[in-house]
Amino acid sequence: MIPTPKNALPLARLTSSDLVEDKVSTCPGVESVRVVCCFVDADSYRWLDRTRRHPLAEKGSRRDGSFTTNDVRAILAHSIPVADGDWRRPPSLT
């Protein structure tokens, strides 16, 4: 059921949050980088998804442990764009 205008939630409450906007989203014209989120379970296993269906590979599928193009594609399929910024640059040593 759709609420009447008198009972509707103010739109500002739907869009406000404590998140730092430039670290979680991008928009056209903003320089961005892709990141891969990593979820760690109680046993210290790393996963590409919150549901723990896709493990984060520590080695590639080649005999020598290097990653194939398909290995990299599988990981990048879980990447997300975020706005570039000072957050990803190492602090200066001065």
mmCIF file of N, CA, C and O in Angstrom:
data_model
loop_
_atom_site.group_PDB
_atom_site.id
_atom_site.type_symbol
_atom_site.label_atom_id
_atom_site.label_comp_id
_atom_site.label_asym_id
_atom_site.label_seq_id
_atom_site.Cartn_x
_atom_site.Cartn_y
_atom_site.Cartn_z
ATOM 1 N N MET A 1 0.833 -1.167 0.000
ATOM 2 C CA MET A 1 0.000 0.000 0.000
ATOM 3 C C MET A 1 0.888 1.245 0.000
ATOM 4 O O MET A 1 1.877 1.310 0.715
ATOM 5 N N ILE A 2 0.554 2.204 -0.810
ATOM 6 C CA ILE A 2 1.299 3.460 -0.895
ATOM 7 C C ILE A 2 0.762 4.411 0.165
ATOM 8 O O ILE A 2 -0.443 4.643 0.232
ATOM 9 N N PRO A 3 1.644 4.965 1.014
ATOM 10 C CA PRO A 3 1.157 5.877 2.053
ATOM 11 C C PRO A 3 0.681 7.196 1.465
ATOM 12 O O PRO A 3 1.120 7.608 0.390
ATOM 13 N N THR A 4 -0.211 7.846 2.180
ATOM 14 C CA THR A 4 -0.670 9.168 1.767
ATOM 15 C C THR A 4 0.482 10.141 1.950
ATOM 16 O O THR A 4 1.417 9.884 2.723
ATOM 17 N N PRO A 5 0.452 11.292 1.256
ATOM 18 C CA PRO A 5 1.542 12.264 1.413
ATOM 19 C C PRO A 5 1.791 12.658 2.874
ATOM 20 O O PRO A 5 2.922 12.858 3.282
ATOM 21 N N LYS A 6 0.723 12.723 3.660
ATOM 22 C CA LYS A 6 0.860 13.094 5.069
ATOM 23 C C LYS A 6 1.681 12.063 5.841
ATOM 24 O O LYS A 6 2.420 12.388 6.757
ATOM 25 N N ASN A 7 1.585 10.785 5.453
ATOM 26 C CA ASN A 7 2.265 9.706 6.175
ATOM 27 C C ASN A 7 3.551 9.232 5.497
ATOM 28 O O ASN A 7 4.191 8.314 5.985
ATOM 29 N N ALA A 8 3.903 9.832 4.382
ATOM 30 C CA ALA A 8 5.096 9.390 3.643
ATOM 31 C C ALA A 8 6.375 9.798 4.379
ATOM 32 O O ALA A 8 6.429 10.810 5.065
ATOM 33 N N LEU A 9 7.383 8.999 4.216
ATOM 34 C CA LEU A 9 8.691 9.262 4.799
ATOM 35 C C LEU A 9 9.358 10.403 4.045
ATOM 36 O O LEU A 9 9.350 10.416 2.808
ATOM 37 N N PRO A 10 9.951 11.385 4.741
ATOM 38 C CA PRO A 10 10.656 12.468 4.040
ATOM 39 C C PRO A 10 11.803 11.904 3.194
ATOM 40 O O PRO A 10 12.535 11.021 3.639
ATOM 41 N N LEU A 11 11.947 12.381 1.977
ATOM 42 C CA LEU A 11 12.986 11.869 1.080
ATOM 43 C C LEU A 11 14.383 12.048 1.651
ATOM 44 O O LEU A 11 15.262 11.223 1.411
ATOM 45 N N ALA A 12 14.621 13.089 2.407
ATOM 46 C CA ALA A 12 15.948 13.316 2.978
ATOM 47 C C ALA A 12 16.366 12.152 3.863
ATOM 48 O O ALA A 12 17.535 11.776 3.897
ATOM 49 N N ARG A 13 15.433 11.544 4.554
ATOM 50 C CA ARG A 13 15.771 10.399 5.413
ATOM 51 C C ARG A 13 16.169 9.184 4.599
ATOM 52 O O ARG A 13 16.905 8.318 5.064
ATOM 53 N N LEU A 14 15.688 9.089 3.371
ATOM 54 C CA LEU A 14 16.039 7.959 2.516
ATOM 55 C C LEU A 14 17.431 8.097 1.917
ATOM 56 O O LEU A 14 18.056 7.111 1.544
ATOM 57 N N THR A 15 17.920 9.315 1.799
ATOM 58 C CA THR A 15 19.189 9.536 1.107
ATOM 59 C C THR A 15 20.319 9.972 2.024
ATOM 60 O O THR A 15 21.453 10.065 1.593
ATOM 61 N N SER A 16 20.060 10.247 3.284
ATOM 62 C CA SER A 16 21.132 10.706 4.172
ATOM 63 C C SER A 16 21.799 9.513 4.851
ATOM 64 O O SER A 16 21.174 8.497 5.119
ATOM 65 N N SER A 17 23.094 9.662 5.123
ATOM 66 C CA SER A 17 23.847 8.618 5.824
ATOM 67 C C SER A 17 25.128 9.216 6.370
ATOM 68 O O SER A 17 25.466 10.353 6.106
ATOM 69 N N ASP A 18 25.860 8.406 7.132
ATOM 70 C CA ASP A 18 27.135 8.831 7.693
ATOM 71 C C ASP A 18 28.305 8.512 6.768
ATOM 72 O O ASP A 18 29.454 8.738 7.115
ATOM 73 N N LEU A 19 28.033 7.944 5.602
ATOM 74 C CA LEU A 19 29.096 7.563 4.678
ATOM 75 C C LEU A 19 29.760 8.792 4.072
ATOM 76 O O LEU A 19 29.119 9.807 3.836
ATOM 77 N N VAL A 20 31.044 8.662 3.816
ATOM 78 C CA VAL A 20 31.760 9.716 3.103
ATOM 79 C C VAL A 20 31.508 9.472 1.620
ATOM 80 O O VAL A 20 31.975 8.491 1.053
ATOM 81 N N GLU A 21 30.761 10.344 1.020
ATOM 82 C CA GLU A 21 30.251 10.139 -0.327
ATOM 83 C C GLU A 21 31.331 9.799 -1.350
ATOM 84 O O GLU A 21 31.173 8.890 -2.152
ATOM 85 N N ASP A 22 32.467 10.513 -1.339
ATOM 86 C CA ASP A 22 33.468 10.280 -2.383
ATOM 87 C C ASP A 22 34.204 8.966 -2.221
ATOM 88 O O ASP A 22 34.948 8.554 -3.089
ATOM 89 N N LYS A 23 34.004 8.272 -1.122
ATOM 90 C CA LYS A 23 34.674 6.987 -0.936
ATOM 91 C C LYS A 23 33.789 5.804 -1.316
ATOM 92 O O LYS A 23 34.249 4.685 -1.357
ATOM 93 N N VAL A 24 32.515 6.039 -1.552
ATOM 94 C CA VAL A 24 31.627 4.918 -1.833
ATOM 95 C C VAL A 24 30.912 5.000 -3.172
ATOM 96 O O VAL A 24 30.242 4.074 -3.556
ATOM 97 N N SER A 25 31.024 6.098 -3.876
ATOM 98 C CA SER A 25 30.303 6.191 -5.137
ATOM 99 C C SER A 25 31.076 7.018 -6.146
ATOM 100 O O SER A 25 32.001 7.733 -5.792
ATOM 101 N N THR A 26 30.662 6.885 -7.364
ATOM 102 C CA THR A 26 31.248 7.698 -8.422
ATOM 103 C C THR A 26 30.120 8.275 -9.251
ATOM 104 O O THR A 26 28.987 7.816 -9.203
ATOM 105 N N CYS A 27 30.441 9.269 -10.015
ATOM 106 C CA CYS A 27 29.462 9.841 -10.928
ATOM 107 C C CYS A 27 30.203 10.220 -12.202
ATOM 108 O O CYS A 27 31.427 10.278 -12.219
ATOM 109 N N PRO A 28 29.472 10.460 -13.271
ATOM 110 C CA PRO A 28 30.130 10.808 -14.527
ATOM 111 C C PRO A 28 31.067 11.999 -14.352
ATOM 112 O O PRO A 28 30.751 12.971 -13.672
ATOM 113 N N GLY A 29 32.254 11.890 -14.934
ATOM 114 C CA GLY A 29 33.221 12.971 -14.867
ATOM 115 C C GLY A 29 34.160 12.899 -13.687
ATOM 116 O O GLY A 29 35.127 13.643 -13.618
ATOM 117 N N VAL A 30 33.910 11.991 -12.744
ATOM 118 C CA VAL A 30 34.778 11.852 -11.577
ATOM 119 C C VAL A 30 35.764 10.723 -11.853
ATOM 120 O O VAL A 30 35.366 9.631 -12.260
ATOM 121 N N GLU A 31 37.051 10.999 -11.643
ATOM 122 C CA GLU A 31 38.055 9.968 -11.852
ATOM 123 C C GLU A 31 37.855 8.872 -10.815
ATOM 124 O O GLU A 31 37.700 9.133 -9.627
ATOM 125 N N SER A 32 37.843 7.620 -11.265
ATOM 126 C CA SER A 32 37.599 6.521 -10.336
ATOM 127 C C SER A 32 38.643 5.421 -10.503
ATOM 128 O O SER A 32 39.360 5.371 -11.496
ATOM 129 N N VAL A 33 38.701 4.580 -9.517
ATOM 130 C CA VAL A 33 39.546 3.385 -9.535
ATOM 131 C C VAL A 33 38.661 2.213 -9.146
ATOM 132 O O VAL A 33 37.606 2.391 -8.543
ATOM 133 N N ARG A 34 39.063 1.016 -9.499
ATOM 134 C CA ARG A 34 38.281 -0.172 -9.138
ATOM 135 C C ARG A 34 38.949 -0.827 -7.937
ATOM 136 O O ARG A 34 40.172 -0.905 -7.857
ATOM 137 N N VAL A 35 38.131 -1.276 -7.004
ATOM 138 C CA VAL A 35 38.631 -1.963 -5.817
ATOM 139 C C VAL A 35 37.906 -3.303 -5.686
ATOM 140 O O VAL A 35 36.803 -3.484 -6.189
ATOM 141 N N VAL A 36 38.564 -4.238 -5.014
ATOM 142 C CA VAL A 36 37.961 -5.536 -4.728
ATOM 143 C C VAL A 36 37.787 -5.622 -3.220
ATOM 144 O O VAL A 36 38.757 -5.518 -2.465
ATOM 145 N N CYS A 37 36.550 -5.799 -2.807
ATOM 146 C CA CYS A 37 36.272 -5.947 -1.379
ATOM 147 C C CYS A 37 36.600 -7.375 -0.964
ATOM 148 O O CYS A 37 36.423 -8.312 -1.730
ATOM 149 N N CYS A 38 37.061 -7.523 0.239
ATOM 150 C CA CYS A 38 37.439 -8.829 0.747
ATOM 151 C C CYS A 38 36.715 -9.051 2.076
ATOM 152 O O CYS A 38 36.783 -8.217 2.974
ATOM 153 N N PHE A 39 36.022 -10.157 2.190
ATOM 154 C CA PHE A 39 35.309 -10.514 3.410
ATOM 155 C C PHE A 39 36.072 -11.646 4.092
ATOM 156 O O PHE A 39 36.427 -12.628 3.452
ATOM 157 N N VAL A 40 36.335 -11.508 5.369
ATOM 158 C CA VAL A 40 37.107 -12.499 6.116
ATOM 159 C C VAL A 40 36.185 -13.165 7.135
ATOM 160 O O VAL A 40 35.496 -12.492 7.898
ATOM 161 N N ASP A 41 36.190 -14.500 7.147
ATOM 162 C CA ASP A 41 35.335 -15.211 8.096
ATOM 163 C C ASP A 41 36.085 -15.511 9.392
ATOM 164 O O ASP A 41 37.250 -15.126 9.557
ATOM 165 N N ALA A 42 35.435 -16.182 10.303
ATOM 166 C CA ALA A 42 36.007 -16.480 11.627
ATOM 167 C C ALA A 42 37.263 -17.338 11.542
ATOM 168 O O ALA A 42 38.105 -17.314 12.448
ATOM 169 N N ASP A 43 37.413 -18.097 10.464
ATOM 170 C CA ASP A 43 38.598 -18.946 10.283
ATOM 171 C C ASP A 43 39.674 -18.270 9.448
ATOM 172 O O ASP A 43 40.615 -18.922 9.004
ATOM 173 N N SER A 44 39.526 -16.977 9.208
ATOM 174 C CA SER A 44 40.469 -16.158 8.442
ATOM 175 C C SER A 44 40.516 -16.492 6.955
ATOM 176 O O SER A 44 41.472 -16.134 6.274
ATOM 177 N N TYR A 45 39.493 -17.172 6.433
ATOM 178 C CA TYR A 45 39.411 -17.390 4.990
ATOM 179 C C TYR A 45 38.881 -16.110 4.353
ATOM 180 O O TYR A 45 38.017 -15.436 4.915
ATOM 181 N N ARG A 46 39.382 -15.781 3.179
ATOM 182 C CA ARG A 46 38.974 -14.559 2.482
ATOM 183 C C ARG A 46 38.006 -14.901 1.358
ATOM 184 O O ARG A 46 38.219 -15.860 0.622
ATOM 185 N N TRP A 47 36.984 -14.063 1.227
ATOM 186 C CA TRP A 47 35.924 -14.281 0.254
ATOM 187 C C TRP A 47 35.678 -13.012 -0.548
ATOM 188 O O TRP A 47 35.871 -11.912 -0.051
ATOM 189 N N LEU A 48 35.206 -13.192 -1.778
ATOM 190 C CA LEU A 48 34.873 -12.056 -2.633
ATOM 191 C C LEU A 48 33.443 -11.569 -2.408
ATOM 192 O O LEU A 48 33.061 -10.525 -2.911
ATOM 193 N N ASP A 49 32.668 -12.337 -1.667
ATOM 194 C CA ASP A 49 31.274 -11.976 -1.432
ATOM 195 C C ASP A 49 30.895 -12.258 0.016
ATOM 196 O O ASP A 49 31.476 -13.100 0.677
ATOM 197 N N ARG A 50 29.912 -11.520 0.480
ATOM 198 C CA ARG A 50 29.450 -11.625 1.860
ATOM 199 C C ARG A 50 28.863 -13.008 2.170
ATOM 200 O O ARG A 50 28.908 -13.471 3.301
ATOM 201 N N THR A 51 28.316 -13.683 1.165
ATOM 202 C CA THR A 51 27.684 -14.989 1.380
ATOM 203 C C THR A 51 28.678 -16.142 1.377
ATOM 204 O O THR A 51 28.297 -17.285 1.557
ATOM 205 N N ARG A 52 29.947 -15.835 1.135
ATOM 206 C CA ARG A 52 31.035 -16.815 1.138
ATOM 207 C C ARG A 52 30.837 -17.928 0.111
ATOM 208 O O ARG A 52 31.092 -19.088 0.371
ATOM 209 N N ARG A 53 30.453 -17.523 -1.077
ATOM 210 C CA ARG A 53 30.319 -18.480 -2.185
ATOM 211 C C ARG A 53 31.520 -18.424 -3.118
ATOM 212 O O ARG A 53 31.772 -19.374 -3.846
ATOM 213 N N HIS A 54 32.228 -17.289 -3.107
ATOM 214 C CA HIS A 54 33.346 -17.097 -4.038
ATOM 215 C C HIS A 54 34.613 -16.788 -3.238
ATOM 216 O O HIS A 54 34.805 -15.664 -2.778
ATOM 217 N N PRO A 55 35.492 -17.779 -3.086
ATOM 218 C CA PRO A 55 36.726 -17.530 -2.329
ATOM 219 C C PRO A 55 37.660 -16.587 -3.086
ATOM 220 O O PRO A 55 37.676 -16.558 -4.320
ATOM 221 N N LEU A 56 38.417 -15.808 -2.334
ATOM 222 C CA LEU A 56 39.440 -14.948 -2.930
ATOM 223 C C LEU A 56 40.685 -15.808 -3.106
ATOM 224 O O LEU A 56 41.289 -16.260 -2.129
ATOM 225 N N ALA A 57 41.042 -16.048 -4.337
ATOM 226 C CA ALA A 57 42.176 -16.923 -4.636
ATOM 227 C C ALA A 57 43.482 -16.304 -4.160
ATOM 228 O O ALA A 57 43.733 -15.127 -4.382
ATOM 229 N N GLU A 58 44.292 -17.106 -3.494
ATOM 230 C CA GLU A 58 45.617 -16.659 -3.084
ATOM 231 C C GLU A 58 46.652 -16.946 -4.157
ATOM 232 O O GLU A 58 47.696 -16.314 -4.199
ATOM 233 N N LYS A 59 46.340 -17.918 -5.014
ATOM 234 C CA LYS A 59 47.208 -18.271 -6.128
ATOM 235 C C LYS A 59 46.350 -18.450 -7.361
ATOM 236 O O LYS A 59 45.170 -18.773 -7.264
ATOM 237 N N GLY A 60 46.979 -18.267 -8.502
ATOM 238 C CA GLY A 60 46.291 -18.493 -9.758
ATOM 239 C C GLY A 60 46.200 -19.968 -10.078
ATOM 240 O O GLY A 60 46.787 -20.813 -9.397
ATOM 241 N N SER A 61 45.490 -20.287 -11.134
ATOM 242 C CA SER A 61 45.263 -21.693 -11.488
ATOM 243 C C SER A 61 46.389 -22.317 -12.310
ATOM 244 O O SER A 61 46.366 -23.521 -12.557
ATOM 245 N N ARG A 62 47.360 -21.520 -12.723
ATOM 246 C CA ARG A 62 48.497 -22.105 -13.453
ATOM 247 C C ARG A 62 49.346 -22.945 -12.508
ATOM 248 O O ARG A 62 49.348 -22.748 -11.296
ATOM 249 N N ARG A 63 50.098 -23.853 -13.078
ATOM 250 C CA ARG A 63 50.961 -24.738 -12.294
ATOM 251 C C ARG A 63 51.908 -23.986 -11.368
ATOM 252 O O ARG A 63 52.161 -24.406 -10.245
ATOM 253 N N ASP A 64 52.416 -22.860 -11.846
ATOM 254 C CA ASP A 64 53.362 -22.079 -11.043
ATOM 255 C C ASP A 64 52.662 -21.122 -10.078
ATOM 256 O O ASP A 64 53.303 -20.347 -9.379
ATOM 257 N N GLY A 65 51.324 -21.152 -10.041
ATOM 258 C CA GLY A 65 50.577 -20.307 -9.124
ATOM 259 C C GLY A 65 50.223 -18.944 -9.671
ATOM 260 O O GLY A 65 49.553 -18.152 -9.003
ATOM 261 N N SER A 66 50.654 -18.658 -10.905
ATOM 262 C CA SER A 66 50.314 -17.359 -11.471
ATOM 263 C C SER A 66 48.866 -17.372 -11.978
ATOM 264 O O SER A 66 48.260 -18.426 -12.178
ATOM 265 N N PHE A 67 48.328 -16.184 -12.165
ATOM 266 C CA PHE A 67 46.930 -16.031 -12.542
ATOM 267 C C PHE A 67 46.766 -16.000 -14.053
ATOM 268 O O PHE A 67 47.517 -15.330 -14.750
ATOM 269 N N THR A 68 45.770 -16.710 -14.528
ATOM 270 C CA THR A 68 45.413 -16.650 -15.942
ATOM 271 C C THR A 68 44.503 -15.445 -16.164
ATOM 272 O O THR A 68 44.011 -14.842 -15.205
ATOM 273 N N THR A 69 44.255 -15.128 -17.412
ATOM 274 C CA THR A 69 43.326 -14.050 -17.730
ATOM 275 C C THR A 69 41.956 -14.346 -17.136
ATOM 276 O O THR A 69 41.301 -13.464 -16.574
ATOM 277 N N ASN A 70 41.511 -15.592 -17.205
ATOM 278 C CA ASN A 70 40.209 -15.961 -16.643
ATOM 279 C C ASN A 70 40.195 -15.831 -15.117
ATOM 280 O O ASN A 70 39.175 -15.454 -14.540
ATOM 281 N N ASP A 71 41.310 -16.152 -14.467
ATOM 282 C CA ASP A 71 41.402 -15.971 -13.013
ATOM 283 C C ASP A 71 41.195 -14.501 -12.651
ATOM 284 O O ASP A 71 40.439 -14.170 -11.738
ATOM 285 N N VAL A 72 41.887 -13.646 -13.375
ATOM 286 C CA VAL A 72 41.800 -12.206 -13.105
ATOM 287 C C VAL A 72 40.390 -11.701 -13.404
ATOM 288 O O VAL A 72 39.822 -10.926 -12.627
ATOM 289 N N ARG A 73 39.798 -12.153 -14.496
ATOM 290 C CA ARG A 73 38.431 -11.739 -14.831
ATOM 291 C C ARG A 73 37.451 -12.127 -13.725
ATOM 292 O O ARG A 73 36.538 -11.369 -13.389
ATOM 293 N N ALA A 74 37.620 -13.322 -13.165
ATOM 294 C CA ALA A 74 36.718 -13.785 -12.108
ATOM 295 C C ALA A 74 36.810 -12.887 -10.876
ATOM 296 O O ALA A 74 35.798 -12.585 -10.240
ATOM 297 N N ILE A 75 38.007 -12.441 -10.552
ATOM 298 C CA ILE A 75 38.182 -11.545 -9.406
ATOM 299 C C ILE A 75 37.628 -10.162 -9.738
ATOM 300 O O ILE A 75 36.894 -9.565 -8.950
ATOM 301 N N LEU A 76 37.974 -9.648 -10.921
ATOM 302 C CA LEU A 76 37.513 -8.310 -11.303
ATOM 303 C C LEU A 76 35.999 -8.229 -11.461
ATOM 304 O O LEU A 76 35.426 -7.146 -11.358
ATOM 305 N N ALA A 77 35.343 -9.359 -11.673
ATOM 306 C CA ALA A 77 33.879 -9.357 -11.749
ATOM 307 C C ALA A 77 33.271 -8.915 -10.423
ATOM 308 O O ALA A 77 32.121 -8.482 -10.381
ATOM 309 N N HIS A 78 34.047 -9.001 -9.357
ATOM 310 C CA HIS A 78 33.576 -8.595 -8.027
ATOM 311 C C HIS A 78 34.075 -7.208 -7.638
ATOM 312 O O HIS A 78 33.871 -6.774 -6.511
ATOM 313 N N SER A 79 34.737 -6.522 -8.551
ATOM 314 C CA SER A 79 35.269 -5.197 -8.233
ATOM 315 C C SER A 79 34.190 -4.134 -8.370
ATOM 316 O O SER A 79 33.184 -4.331 -9.057
ATOM 317 N N ILE A 80 34.405 -3.019 -7.691
ATOM 318 C CA ILE A 80 33.467 -1.901 -7.762
ATOM 319 C C ILE A 80 34.247 -0.615 -8.002
ATOM 320 O O ILE A 80 35.399 -0.497 -7.598
ATOM 321 N N PRO A 81 33.624 0.372 -8.666
ATOM 322 C CA PRO A 81 34.309 1.651 -8.864
ATOM 323 C C PRO A 81 34.122 2.549 -7.640
ATOM 324 O O PRO A 81 33.043 2.597 -7.056
ATOM 325 N N VAL A 82 35.187 3.226 -7.249
ATOM 326 C CA VAL A 82 35.102 4.241 -6.196
ATOM 327 C C VAL A 82 35.882 5.466 -6.662
ATOM 328 O O VAL A 82 36.805 5.358 -7.469
ATOM 329 N N ALA A 83 35.499 6.602 -6.155
ATOM 330 C CA ALA A 83 36.173 7.831 -6.544
ATOM 331 C C ALA A 83 37.618 7.792 -6.087
ATOM 332 O O ALA A 83 37.919 7.400 -4.959
ATOM 333 N N ASP A 84 38.506 8.197 -6.972
ATOM 334 C CA ASP A 84 39.924 8.274 -6.636
ATOM 335 C C ASP A 84 40.118 9.421 -5.652
ATOM 336 O O ASP A 84 39.343 10.357 -5.592
ATOM 337 N N GLY A 85 41.158 9.309 -4.860
ATOM 338 C CA GLY A 85 41.427 10.380 -3.904
ATOM 339 C C GLY A 85 42.654 10.084 -3.065
ATOM 340 O O GLY A 85 43.363 9.101 -3.283
ATOM 341 N N ASP A 86 42.873 10.945 -2.097
ATOM 342 C CA ASP A 86 44.042 10.795 -1.234
ATOM 343 C C ASP A 86 44.009 9.515 -0.413
ATOM 344 O O ASP A 86 45.041 9.053 0.060
ATOM 345 N N TRP A 87 42.848 8.918 -0.228
ATOM 346 C CA TRP A 87 42.719 7.712 0.587
ATOM 347 C C TRP A 87 43.586 6.567 0.074
ATOM 348 O O TRP A 87 44.002 5.714 0.831
ATOM 349 N N ARG A 88 43.903 6.541 -1.225
ATOM 350 C CA ARG A 88 44.681 5.417 -1.746
ATOM 351 C C ARG A 88 46.154 5.723 -1.959
ATOM 352 O O ARG A 88 46.905 4.883 -2.417
ATOM 353 N N ARG A 89 46.566 6.903 -1.618
ATOM 354 C CA ARG A 89 47.977 7.269 -1.750
ATOM 355 C C ARG A 89 48.679 7.056 -0.427
ATOM 356 O O ARG A 89 48.135 7.397 0.615
ATOM 357 N N PRO A 90 49.891 6.518 -0.459
ATOM 358 C CA PRO A 90 50.602 6.312 0.809
ATOM 359 C C PRO A 90 50.929 7.651 1.465
ATOM 360 O O PRO A 90 51.158 8.638 0.767
ATOM 361 N N PRO A 91 50.922 7.693 2.787
ATOM 362 C CA PRO A 91 51.275 8.941 3.462
ATOM 363 C C PRO A 91 52.732 9.311 3.193
ATOM 364 O O PRO A 91 53.578 8.438 3.002
ATOM 365 N N SER A 92 53.015 10.581 3.172
ATOM 366 C CA SER A 92 54.398 11.015 2.929
ATOM 367 C C SER A 92 55.227 10.690 4.154
ATOM 368 O O SER A 92 54.742 10.646 5.281
ATOM 369 N N LEU A 93 56.505 10.474 3.941
ATOM 370 C CA LEU A 93 57.415 10.099 5.022
ATOM 371 C C LEU A 93 58.127 11.303 5.619
ATOM 372 O O LEU A 93 59.157 11.151 6.270
ATOM 373 N N THR A 94 57.600 12.494 5.425
ATOM 374 C CA THR A 94 58.265 13.685 5.965
ATOM 375 C C THR A 94 57.840 13.957 7.376
ATOM 376 O O THR A 94 56.877 13.514 7.882
#
